[in-house]
Amino acid sequence: MNAATQLESNIEELRAAFGSRETPAADSREGLIFGICDRLCDHGNCVSNVVLVPADENGAPDLDRADPANVESLPADEWPEDERAALRAAVIVDHISGCSEESSFLVAVQGGNPQIIQIAGPETDRDIAHAIIGRDIGAVPVVRPPSKLAESMAKLTADLAAKKSPPSAANDNEPAADKRLIEFGDAYGGQIIGGTLFGAKVDNALGQIIISDDGNAWLHTSKGARRIGLPEKPKPLVASPFSLGDPTALPQRDWLFGRHYIRRYVTASVGPGGGGKTAHSISEALAMVTGRPLLDPSGPLTKPLRVWWINAEDPQDEINRRFHAAAKHFAVTNEQIGGRLFTDSGRDQQFVIARQEGRDLKVVEPFIDEMVAEILRREIDVVIIDPFVSTHEAQENDNGAMQRVAAAWTRVADEANCNIELVHHVAKNQGEVTADSARGGGAFKDKVRSMRVFNVMTKEEAEKAGVENHRSYFRVDFGKINMIASGSSQWRRFVSVPLMNGKGLMKNGDEIGVVEAWSWPASADAVSSVSPEELTAIKRKIEGCECRDNIQSAQWAGYKVAEALRMNMAVPAEKKEVRRMLDAWKQQGHFTIEQRPDYKGIERPCLIPVFHTSEN
């Protein structure tokens, strides 16, 4: 409804309320109400309607009883006749610029003076509404100091009641605005009235901005006042020319640990639940803070780093158990840690970087500021966050939302000059885990600098390696490399470490799984790339052929292996590889050696395949 239509509706309701088809006299209480409505609708900064409120014993509007339950917008002729005498007209004002939608104010005339009271909404809206309503009905609010506002309103509304013309502003419209506030209004929103910016929102705090005599801007809220400045303006978009220079002068990438953790980037480790990601990150954290090669026994000592390890789900006592177990297993002492390790639980502090508000995903800017400040204060090099899903409220099947969350963590890494490692789950059990298995799809994968994938050892791999419990072993691979279990993968295994925190017969107490390095056996590594089906086919080729075990023989069994695997025996390296395979299979019991006579009757060592039940 536009202002003209609203005003016409107000007039009709006003006439009906007092049983007259004529416009109320200007000096009557009803005339003043009409004038107030006229001015409010004309300025268009709010929505106003004529309403009926209860009258007190003196016949004036009873403002103490003017709450939403006692305010009615029905015309008086629709009320019972015996109740009409107890009603008085007033103006209810809603949708005021700079105020919340819940705020409502009532304007009524008492003792010849218009009075403004708040009947709904937060108290922080009161000064804003008083200033806007007061200005629109002819009052010029004085909001500095705020305590003068009520006194100023009473005086100026009394002038209106005495039919004096409202004071004219310099532009015959409204008081001249402080032009210094324009930039603040562009940055924080709100409305400028005179020397005050009402309805400004700074760091989620709603209040008024005033320029003090010394030129500083102050934000006044219900909690007090604080000095603020303009937010930094974004740099203009420019195209930067490139020219070749001395490549030796370029700074190296700042790899922090294991060719995975890199400064100012986000990295990720992805795998199924219970696949070793958390325990692995704990062993790595201890390796980083001590500088000891805990997961690479033959590796060198490295520069100790400062690490912040955050588990957003587990309580702090569980975090303590895990780190104590790992430290016990690797013989790590407090002196070696040197105060460089920090651990926290999401049950004690919030580590949420993005929250869902209705349909919108909002990045939590105060959290980013606090996170960056704490990382810089502690001079932390690596932040490990487990699990990533607990740091946001985004829909993981929404690529745009996931990209924003990952980008927010990238901001932290860049501004705090550290690495952010996100421990993440796979979308579902898809068998072999690859970089595309991460929840959040391509948006998450594309935003991280390095991604590792974790795969639990399969039963077939366990058989080749000669280990019993395949779930105690897993491998770590980088990105989308060829996922073949071999010596090129980083293999790990769980070992159980008792904390000895029990009592009596249960003295061992808690048993904690700790991740350590594990090397694929050399003999098993030689045949790790050969599938069970290929091995069975090789056995079939050798079966009944009296193939010799001697590599010098023209009937050597290795030629059958090369034929089955399409390997070139003229290449020395490939011939050597075939020999390693046969040695491994003999060690694993897939072949035995029997002495059999050749065509001259001389006993020769021959390779005899052994078929297991699954191969028959």
XYZ file of C-alpha atoms in Angstrom:
616
model
C 0.000 0.000 0.000
C 1.493 3.370 -1.000
C 1.524 6.478 1.193
C -1.501 8.138 -0.423
C -3.671 5.039 -0.157
C -2.513 4.465 3.416
C -3.347 8.050 4.378
C -6.820 7.772 2.842
C -7.419 4.576 4.801
C -6.221 6.265 7.989
C -8.630 9.192 7.465
C -11.589 6.877 6.947
C -10.754 4.908 10.079
C -10.263 8.121 12.027
C -13.672 9.460 10.940
C -15.370 6.182 11.709
C -13.782 6.093 15.134
C -15.504 9.331 16.143
C -18.758 8.934 14.252
C -18.124 11.872 11.906
C -17.680 12.155 8.164
C -15.777 15.410 8.630
C -12.065 15.863 9.160
C -11.397 16.428 12.878
C -10.579 19.948 13.999
C -6.855 20.669 13.830
C -6.676 21.737 17.479
C -8.498 18.667 18.758
C -6.804 15.512 19.980
C -8.120 13.708 16.897
C -6.843 16.477 14.664
C -3.375 16.087 16.071
C -3.548 12.328 15.457
C -4.576 13.035 11.865
C -1.642 15.424 11.423
C 0.789 12.869 12.836
C -0.487 10.223 10.399
C -0.220 12.660 7.526
C 3.416 13.468 8.237
C 4.493 9.860 8.879
C 2.968 8.643 5.614
C 4.408 11.573 3.696
C 8.009 10.831 4.755
C 7.715 7.126 4.023
C 10.322 5.965 6.552
C 7.816 3.710 8.328
C 4.304 2.296 8.092
C 1.625 3.898 10.279
C -2.018 3.086 10.961
C -4.721 4.645 13.113
C -5.633 2.300 15.945
C -7.853 2.374 18.994
C -6.469 2.111 22.508
C -8.206 1.957 25.906
C -8.913 5.250 27.680
C -8.001 5.992 31.279
C -10.342 7.421 33.945
C -9.697 10.938 32.629
C -10.631 9.977 29.074
C -7.065 10.122 27.768
C -5.279 7.215 26.058
C -4.072 4.817 28.723
C -0.495 4.278 27.565
C 0.250 1.918 30.440
C -2.290 -0.487 28.965
C -1.217 0.092 25.356
C 0.312 -3.275 24.606
C -0.304 -5.367 21.466
C -3.182 -7.203 23.173
C -5.057 -3.909 23.814
C -4.423 -2.233 20.456
C -7.173 -2.705 17.900
C -7.334 -1.537 14.290
C -11.062 -2.094 13.787
C -13.237 1.018 13.212
C -15.175 2.067 16.285
C -18.570 1.462 14.643
C -17.764 -2.257 14.615
C -17.372 -2.226 18.411
C -20.226 -2.560 20.903
C -21.757 0.912 21.538
C -21.145 0.768 25.285
C -17.403 0.290 24.693
C -16.875 3.134 22.212
C -16.587 5.764 24.922
C -13.646 3.871 26.421
C -11.592 4.052 23.181
C -9.181 6.701 22.003
C -7.387 7.072 18.671
C -3.631 6.635 18.383
C -1.071 5.821 15.693
C 0.847 2.561 15.621
C 4.155 2.730 13.743
C 5.924 -0.336 12.298
C 8.712 -1.162 9.818
C 10.900 1.746 10.886
C 14.106 2.192 8.891
C 17.052 0.766 10.835
C 14.903 -1.118 13.371
C 14.091 -4.808 13.590
C 10.830 -6.086 12.106
C 9.499 -6.908 15.586
C 9.608 -3.297 16.795
C 6.334 -1.352 17.118
C 5.760 2.109 18.590
C 2.584 3.897 19.586
C 2.011 7.657 19.189
C -0.852 9.107 21.230
C -1.763 12.596 22.467
C -1.809 13.193 26.216
C -2.188 16.633 27.731
C -1.872 18.192 24.300
C 1.507 16.590 23.667
C 2.240 13.671 21.329
C 3.871 10.869 23.301
C 5.881 7.939 21.881
C 6.137 4.594 23.636
C 7.562 1.260 22.527
C 5.122 -1.670 22.713
C 7.226 -4.398 21.040
C 10.762 -5.178 19.937
C 14.283 -4.829 21.387
C 15.164 -1.812 23.509
C 18.117 -1.054 21.239
C 15.616 0.234 18.629
C 14.156 2.880 20.955
C 16.501 5.783 20.179
C 16.371 5.097 16.441
C 12.572 5.075 16.376
C 12.239 8.165 18.595
C 14.569 10.096 16.311
C 12.829 9.084 13.065
C 9.259 9.471 14.349
C 10.128 12.714 16.127
C 11.656 14.156 12.976
C 8.705 13.111 10.804
C 6.131 14.738 13.061
C 8.159 17.912 13.381
C 10.604 17.183 16.167
C 14.352 17.453 15.682
C 15.896 14.812 17.984
C 19.026 15.584 19.917
C 20.781 12.261 20.390
C 24.073 13.496 21.816
C 24.004 13.061 24.713
C 21.136 10.517 24.569
C 19.760 11.604 27.948
C 18.587 14.884 26.335
C 16.334 13.092 23.835
C 13.203 12.813 25.999
C 13.445 16.466 27.131
C 13.914 17.643 23.543
C 10.971 15.558 22.312
C 8.640 16.966 24.995
C 9.517 20.563 24.134
C 9.246 20.198 20.383
C 6.058 18.137 20.403
C 4.547 20.789 22.679
C 5.248 23.297 19.896
C 3.350 21.050 17.508
C 0.382 20.865 19.905
C 0.334 24.676 20.109
C 0.063 24.745 16.286
C 3.489 26.298 15.912
C 5.270 25.583 12.669
C 8.003 22.970 13.041
C 11.520 24.322 12.755
C 12.760 24.423 9.201
C 15.979 22.730 8.240
C 18.565 24.344 6.030
C 17.160 22.558 2.984
C 13.500 23.032 4.107
C 13.220 19.273 4.395
C 15.271 17.817 7.245
C 18.342 18.667 9.327
C 21.608 18.774 7.398
C 23.370 15.424 7.618
C 26.970 15.049 8.736
C 28.651 14.188 5.445
C 31.475 12.449 7.292
C 29.000 9.669 8.111
C 28.309 8.805 4.471
C 31.293 6.450 4.195
C 30.286 4.722 7.416
C 26.745 4.320 6.106
C 28.063 2.743 2.910
C 30.122 0.319 4.990
C 27.728 -0.533 7.805
C 24.236 0.414 6.553
C 21.669 2.450 8.459
C 20.199 5.903 8.038
C 21.827 9.290 8.644
C 19.741 11.816 10.564
C 21.635 14.974 11.413
C 24.861 14.057 13.158
C 23.990 10.423 13.789
C 23.968 7.246 11.709
C 21.089 5.124 13.056
C 20.750 1.359 12.517
C 24.426 0.697 11.691
C 25.554 -2.921 12.028
C 29.223 -3.431 12.952
C 30.486 -6.953 13.740
C 26.859 -8.083 14.197
C 26.283 -5.324 16.786
C 23.424 -2.888 16.006
C 23.774 0.699 17.141
C 24.358 4.359 16.277
C 27.532 5.912 14.888
C 28.498 9.449 15.927
C 31.570 11.472 14.922
C 33.164 12.992 18.024
C 34.753 16.454 18.137
C 38.228 14.963 17.605
C 37.071 13.332 14.338
C 36.852 9.762 15.615
C 33.798 7.589 14.926
C 32.084 5.924 17.887
C 29.588 3.064 17.816
C 26.964 3.404 20.591
C 25.102 0.194 21.510
C 23.136 -1.017 24.517
C 26.434 -2.342 25.913
C 28.297 0.958 25.688
C 30.422 2.830 23.149
C 33.598 1.907 21.300
C 35.699 3.614 18.668
C 35.524 2.144 15.169
C 37.102 2.761 11.827
C 36.119 2.211 8.237
C 36.702 -1.311 6.910
C 39.548 -1.616 4.459
C 38.505 -0.980 0.906
C 39.218 -3.854 -1.483
C 42.071 -3.293 -3.854
C 40.974 -2.360 -7.378
C 41.127 -5.125 -9.954
C 44.290 -4.812 -12.062
C 46.163 -6.946 -14.574
C 49.787 -7.466 -13.512
C 52.390 -7.739 -16.282
C 54.762 -10.718 -16.133
C 58.355 -10.876 -17.233
C 60.905 -13.666 -16.967
C 63.645 -13.161 -14.430
C 66.168 -15.257 -12.581
C 64.352 -18.467 -11.506
C 66.964 -19.076 -8.790
C 65.717 -15.928 -7.058
C 62.195 -17.339 -6.643
C 61.328 -18.442 -3.088
C 60.905 -22.172 -2.594
C 57.587 -23.626 -1.606
C 57.519 -23.735 2.169
C 57.002 -27.464 2.740
C 56.692 -28.068 6.465
C 56.493 -31.840 6.784
C 56.347 -34.969 4.652
C 55.775 -33.271 1.294
C 52.167 -32.831 2.339
C 51.985 -30.053 4.936
C 52.737 -26.729 3.247
C 52.551 -23.224 4.694
C 49.653 -20.911 3.674
C 47.655 -23.778 2.136
C 44.883 -26.145 3.152
C 45.650 -29.866 2.894
C 43.443 -32.881 3.562
C 43.563 -36.526 4.553
C 40.559 -38.592 3.435
C 39.504 -42.088 4.376
C 36.736 -44.262 5.810
C 35.728 -44.130 9.461
C 38.057 -46.148 11.670
C 40.652 -46.275 8.914
C 43.495 -44.725 10.918
C 43.245 -41.035 10.006
C 43.005 -39.691 13.560
C 45.673 -41.956 15.063
C 47.947 -41.226 12.100
C 47.612 -37.469 12.605
C 48.567 -37.877 16.275
C 51.775 -39.758 15.379
C 52.534 -37.078 12.779
C 51.870 -34.277 15.279
C 54.407 -35.787 17.697
C 56.898 -36.224 14.864
C 56.489 -32.570 13.890
C 56.819 -31.072 17.367
C 59.839 -33.258 18.278
C 61.564 -33.214 14.888
C 62.031 -36.996 15.179
C 61.242 -39.263 12.166
C 58.673 -41.335 14.075
C 56.941 -42.574 10.901
C 60.113 -42.930 8.848
C 62.713 -44.771 10.946
C 65.414 -44.228 8.349
C 64.543 -40.574 7.816
C 66.490 -37.549 9.065
C 65.798 -35.282 11.990
C 63.760 -32.208 11.005
C 63.206 -28.741 12.403
C 60.650 -28.936 15.263
C 57.316 -27.295 14.426
C 54.526 -25.839 16.533
C 51.284 -27.801 16.089
C 47.693 -27.155 17.184
C 45.737 -30.448 17.162
C 41.952 -29.960 17.358
C 39.384 -32.733 17.641
C 35.938 -31.224 17.192
C 34.110 -34.296 18.520
C 36.078 -36.149 21.224
C 36.367 -34.843 24.810
C 39.702 -33.581 26.088
C 40.330 -36.638 28.273
C 40.137 -38.921 25.216
C 42.576 -36.634 23.373
C 44.930 -36.910 26.354
C 44.730 -40.719 26.321
C 45.657 -40.895 22.659
C 48.614 -38.559 22.916
C 49.918 -40.255 26.058
C 49.756 -43.652 24.345
C 51.587 -42.399 21.242
C 54.219 -40.632 23.356
C 54.737 -43.807 25.395
C 55.129 -45.958 22.275
C 57.642 -43.624 20.644
C 59.397 -42.721 23.930
C 58.563 -39.022 23.506
C 59.173 -36.823 26.551
C 57.886 -33.416 27.607
C 61.380 -32.025 27.070
C 61.269 -33.193 23.442
C 57.813 -31.666 22.921
C 59.159 -28.395 24.285
C 55.814 -26.643 24.686
C 55.208 -26.748 20.924
C 52.075 -28.920 21.029
C 48.551 -27.563 21.669
C 45.420 -29.738 21.875
C 41.765 -28.727 22.166
C 38.322 -30.292 22.031
C 35.258 -29.040 20.186
C 33.245 -29.868 23.299
C 35.000 -27.079 25.191
C 35.277 -24.458 22.434
C 33.448 -23.768 19.194
C 35.425 -24.324 15.996
C 32.598 -23.645 13.523
C 33.655 -21.518 10.563
C 30.317 -21.457 8.660
C 26.741 -21.589 9.957
C 23.430 -22.062 8.205
C 20.963 -19.203 8.690
C 17.738 -20.160 6.967
C 18.661 -20.748 3.361
C 21.897 -18.787 3.615
C 25.321 -20.068 4.609
C 27.158 -17.441 6.662
C 30.917 -17.489 7.198
C 31.584 -16.752 10.878
C 33.924 -13.791 10.502
C 34.567 -13.291 14.268
C 35.747 -16.910 14.495
C 38.193 -16.396 11.606
C 39.565 -13.286 13.323
C 40.000 -15.116 16.628
C 41.541 -18.173 14.974
C 44.066 -16.117 13.037
C 44.936 -14.047 16.114
C 45.542 -17.142 18.272
C 47.652 -18.886 15.614
C 49.808 -15.790 15.241
C 50.053 -15.335 19.015
C 51.233 -18.926 19.511
C 53.379 -18.870 16.337
C 51.745 -22.109 15.201
C 52.968 -23.748 11.985
C 50.374 -26.505 11.498
C 46.728 -26.739 12.582
C 45.172 -30.222 12.328
C 41.364 -30.284 12.483
C 39.548 -33.592 12.889
C 36.916 -34.021 11.526
C 36.312 -31.320 8.939
C 32.535 -31.977 8.915
C 32.207 -30.645 12.483
C 33.534 -27.207 11.494
C 30.598 -26.190 9.303
C 26.835 -26.514 8.822
C 26.882 -26.591 5.015
C 25.101 -29.201 2.928
C 27.894 -31.458 1.712
C 26.132 -32.162 -1.576
C 26.108 -28.425 -2.310
C 29.334 -27.769 -4.221
C 28.998 -24.011 -3.897
C 28.592 -24.191 -0.125
C 31.500 -26.610 0.296
C 33.699 -24.376 -1.811
C 32.910 -21.420 0.464
C 33.762 -23.421 3.597
C 37.066 -24.641 2.138
C 37.827 -21.096 0.965
C 37.217 -19.796 4.493
C 39.798 -22.224 5.897
C 42.188 -21.161 3.114
C 41.817 -17.580 4.380
C 42.885 -18.710 7.839
C 45.924 -20.514 6.420
C 46.921 -17.496 4.348
C 46.325 -14.784 6.964
C 47.917 -16.807 9.787
C 50.836 -17.999 7.607
C 50.315 -21.634 8.592
C 49.111 -24.949 7.206
C 45.553 -26.105 7.843
C 45.148 -29.897 7.660
C 41.535 -31.108 7.392
C 40.799 -34.714 8.304
C 37.782 -35.733 6.222
C 35.502 -38.719 5.653
C 34.562 -40.433 2.392
C 31.082 -40.117 0.924
C 30.317 -43.803 1.384
C 32.016 -47.179 1.279
C 33.081 -47.314 -2.351
C 35.811 -49.915 -1.999
C 39.053 -48.316 -3.135
C 39.258 -44.759 -1.791
C 40.458 -42.053 -4.194
C 40.502 -38.272 -4.074
C 37.033 -38.285 -5.672
C 35.659 -40.273 -2.714
C 35.784 -37.287 -0.326
C 32.466 -35.963 0.880
C 31.716 -32.618 -0.722
C 32.637 -33.725 -4.227
C 34.982 -31.861 -6.514
C 34.530 -28.520 -4.734
C 36.395 -29.756 -1.653
C 39.047 -31.641 -3.594
C 39.826 -28.684 -5.850
C 40.298 -26.256 -2.939
C 43.001 -28.204 -1.095
C 46.657 -28.070 -2.089
C 47.458 -31.696 -1.266
C 45.158 -34.617 -0.550
C 46.086 -37.974 0.914
C 43.804 -41.004 0.797
C 43.728 -43.826 3.355
C 42.870 -47.432 2.425
C 42.628 -50.374 4.795
C 44.625 -53.443 3.691
C 42.471 -55.976 1.826
C 42.367 -59.692 2.601
C 44.211 -60.428 -0.652
C 46.957 -57.964 0.241
C 47.223 -59.510 3.706
C 47.701 -62.936 2.147
C 50.504 -61.650 -0.059
C 52.151 -59.833 2.850
C 51.818 -62.791 5.178
C 49.946 -60.899 7.904
C 46.912 -62.116 9.831
C 44.627 -59.189 10.764
C 44.383 -57.104 7.603
C 42.355 -54.368 9.407
C 45.401 -53.476 11.499
C 47.230 -52.252 8.381
C 46.513 -49.414 5.980
C 48.285 -47.472 3.293
C 48.549 -43.774 2.532
C 48.689 -42.496 -1.053
C 48.711 -39.033 -2.559
C 45.848 -37.811 -4.726
C 44.878 -39.655 -7.880
C 47.960 -41.811 -8.264
C 47.710 -45.415 -9.406
C 46.260 -47.165 -6.371
C 48.435 -50.316 -6.497
C 49.555 -51.685 -3.166
C 53.307 -51.722 -3.442
C 56.448 -50.326 -1.938
C 55.613 -46.929 -3.426
C 52.759 -46.540 -0.916
C 53.315 -45.447 2.670
C 52.214 -48.386 4.783
C 51.160 -48.082 8.419
C 49.936 -50.428 11.127
C 48.177 -50.178 14.472
C 49.870 -51.339 17.638
C 48.064 -51.557 20.961
C 49.601 -49.545 23.811
C 48.392 -50.063 27.411
C 48.261 -46.893 29.498
C 48.573 -48.898 32.770
C 45.858 -46.723 34.270
C 43.771 -49.609 35.594
C 43.571 -51.172 39.020
C 43.982 -54.699 40.372
C 43.666 -57.434 37.760
C 42.860 -54.787 35.146
C 46.099 -52.934 35.729
C 46.747 -52.492 31.992
C 43.763 -50.163 31.874
C 42.943 -48.519 28.554
C 44.423 -50.067 25.413
C 44.999 -47.331 22.804
C 45.745 -47.907 19.131
C 48.873 -46.085 17.994
C 49.973 -45.817 14.355
C 53.554 -46.644 13.409
C 55.443 -47.153 10.144
C 55.296 -50.581 8.494
C 57.272 -51.810 5.483
C 55.784 -54.140 2.945
C 57.926 -57.330 3.014
C 60.482 -57.363 0.205
C 59.381 -60.775 -1.034
C 55.732 -59.761 -0.995
C 56.503 -56.481 -2.707
C 57.916 -58.340 -5.687
C 54.542 -59.916 -6.474
C 52.194 -57.239 -5.095
C 51.162 -56.095 -8.567
C 50.131 -59.604 -9.711
C 46.467 -60.402 -9.146
C 45.301 -63.811 -7.829
C 43.795 -64.556 -11.247
C 47.096 -63.848 -12.980
C 48.963 -66.052 -10.518
C 46.551 -68.946 -11.171
C 47.050 -68.523 -14.934
C 50.857 -68.642 -14.431
C 50.525 -71.871 -12.464
C 48.431 -73.403 -15.246
C 51.127 -72.556 -17.800
C 53.897 -74.111 -15.706
C 51.853 -77.179 -14.673
C 53.054 -80.391 -16.404
C 55.761 -78.642 -18.423
C 58.736 -79.781 -16.362
C 59.853 -76.167 -16.089
C 63.279 -75.819 -14.518
C 64.117 -73.809 -11.420
C 67.538 -72.852 -12.831
C 67.645 -69.426 -14.498
C 70.452 -70.702 -16.806
C 68.214 -73.380 -18.317
C 66.406 -72.870 -21.576
C 63.407 -74.490 -19.855
C 63.464 -72.039 -16.938
C 59.955 -71.428 -15.480
C 60.536 -67.691 -15.698
C 59.850 -67.732 -19.425
C 56.292 -68.940 -18.737
C 55.867 -66.126 -16.204
C 57.085 -63.520 -18.719
C 54.737 -64.931 -21.364
C 51.735 -64.688 -19.035
C 52.584 -61.138 -17.895
C 53.808 -59.915 -21.309
C 57.270 -59.083 -20.017
C 60.375 -58.817 -22.207
C 63.074 -61.246 -21.082
C 65.609 -59.530 -23.357
C 65.570 -56.632 -20.904
C 67.842 -57.511 -17.932
C 65.756 -55.555 -15.415
C 62.571 -57.387 -16.367
C 64.305 -60.771 -16.266
C 65.553 -59.909 -12.773
C 62.022 -58.915 -11.751
C 60.661 -62.296 -12.907
C 63.281 -64.058 -10.809
C 62.233 -62.041 -7.735
C 58.621 -63.022 -8.361
C 59.408 -66.716 -8.508
C 61.511 -66.480 -5.333
C 58.624 -64.747 -3.551
C 56.066 -67.316 -4.692
C 58.291 -70.163 -3.577
C 58.669 -68.502 -0.176
C 54.895 -68.092 0.081
C 54.258 -71.744 -0.812
C 52.793 -71.265 -4.291
C 55.547 -73.438 -5.826
C 57.693 -76.315 -4.622
C 60.855 -77.809 -6.117
C 61.044 -81.442 -7.086
C 63.885 -83.408 -8.659
C 62.752 -84.873 -11.976
C 64.755 -86.651 -14.690
C 65.394 -84.939 -18.018
C 65.497 -86.750 -21.384
C 68.936 -88.148 -20.485
C 67.695 -89.432 -17.126
C 69.613 -86.801 -15.158
C 67.752 -85.419 -12.108
C 66.955 -81.724 -12.526
C 65.237 -79.328 -10.026
C 61.831 -78.451 -11.461
C 59.236 -75.922 -10.316
C 55.910 -77.545 -9.375
C 52.818 -75.314 -8.802
C 50.753 -75.761 -5.643
C 47.059 -75.095 -6.136
C 45.047 -73.908 -3.152
C 41.361 -74.644 -2.661
C 40.254 -71.280 -4.027
C 42.175 -71.905 -7.266
C 40.679 -75.302 -8.084
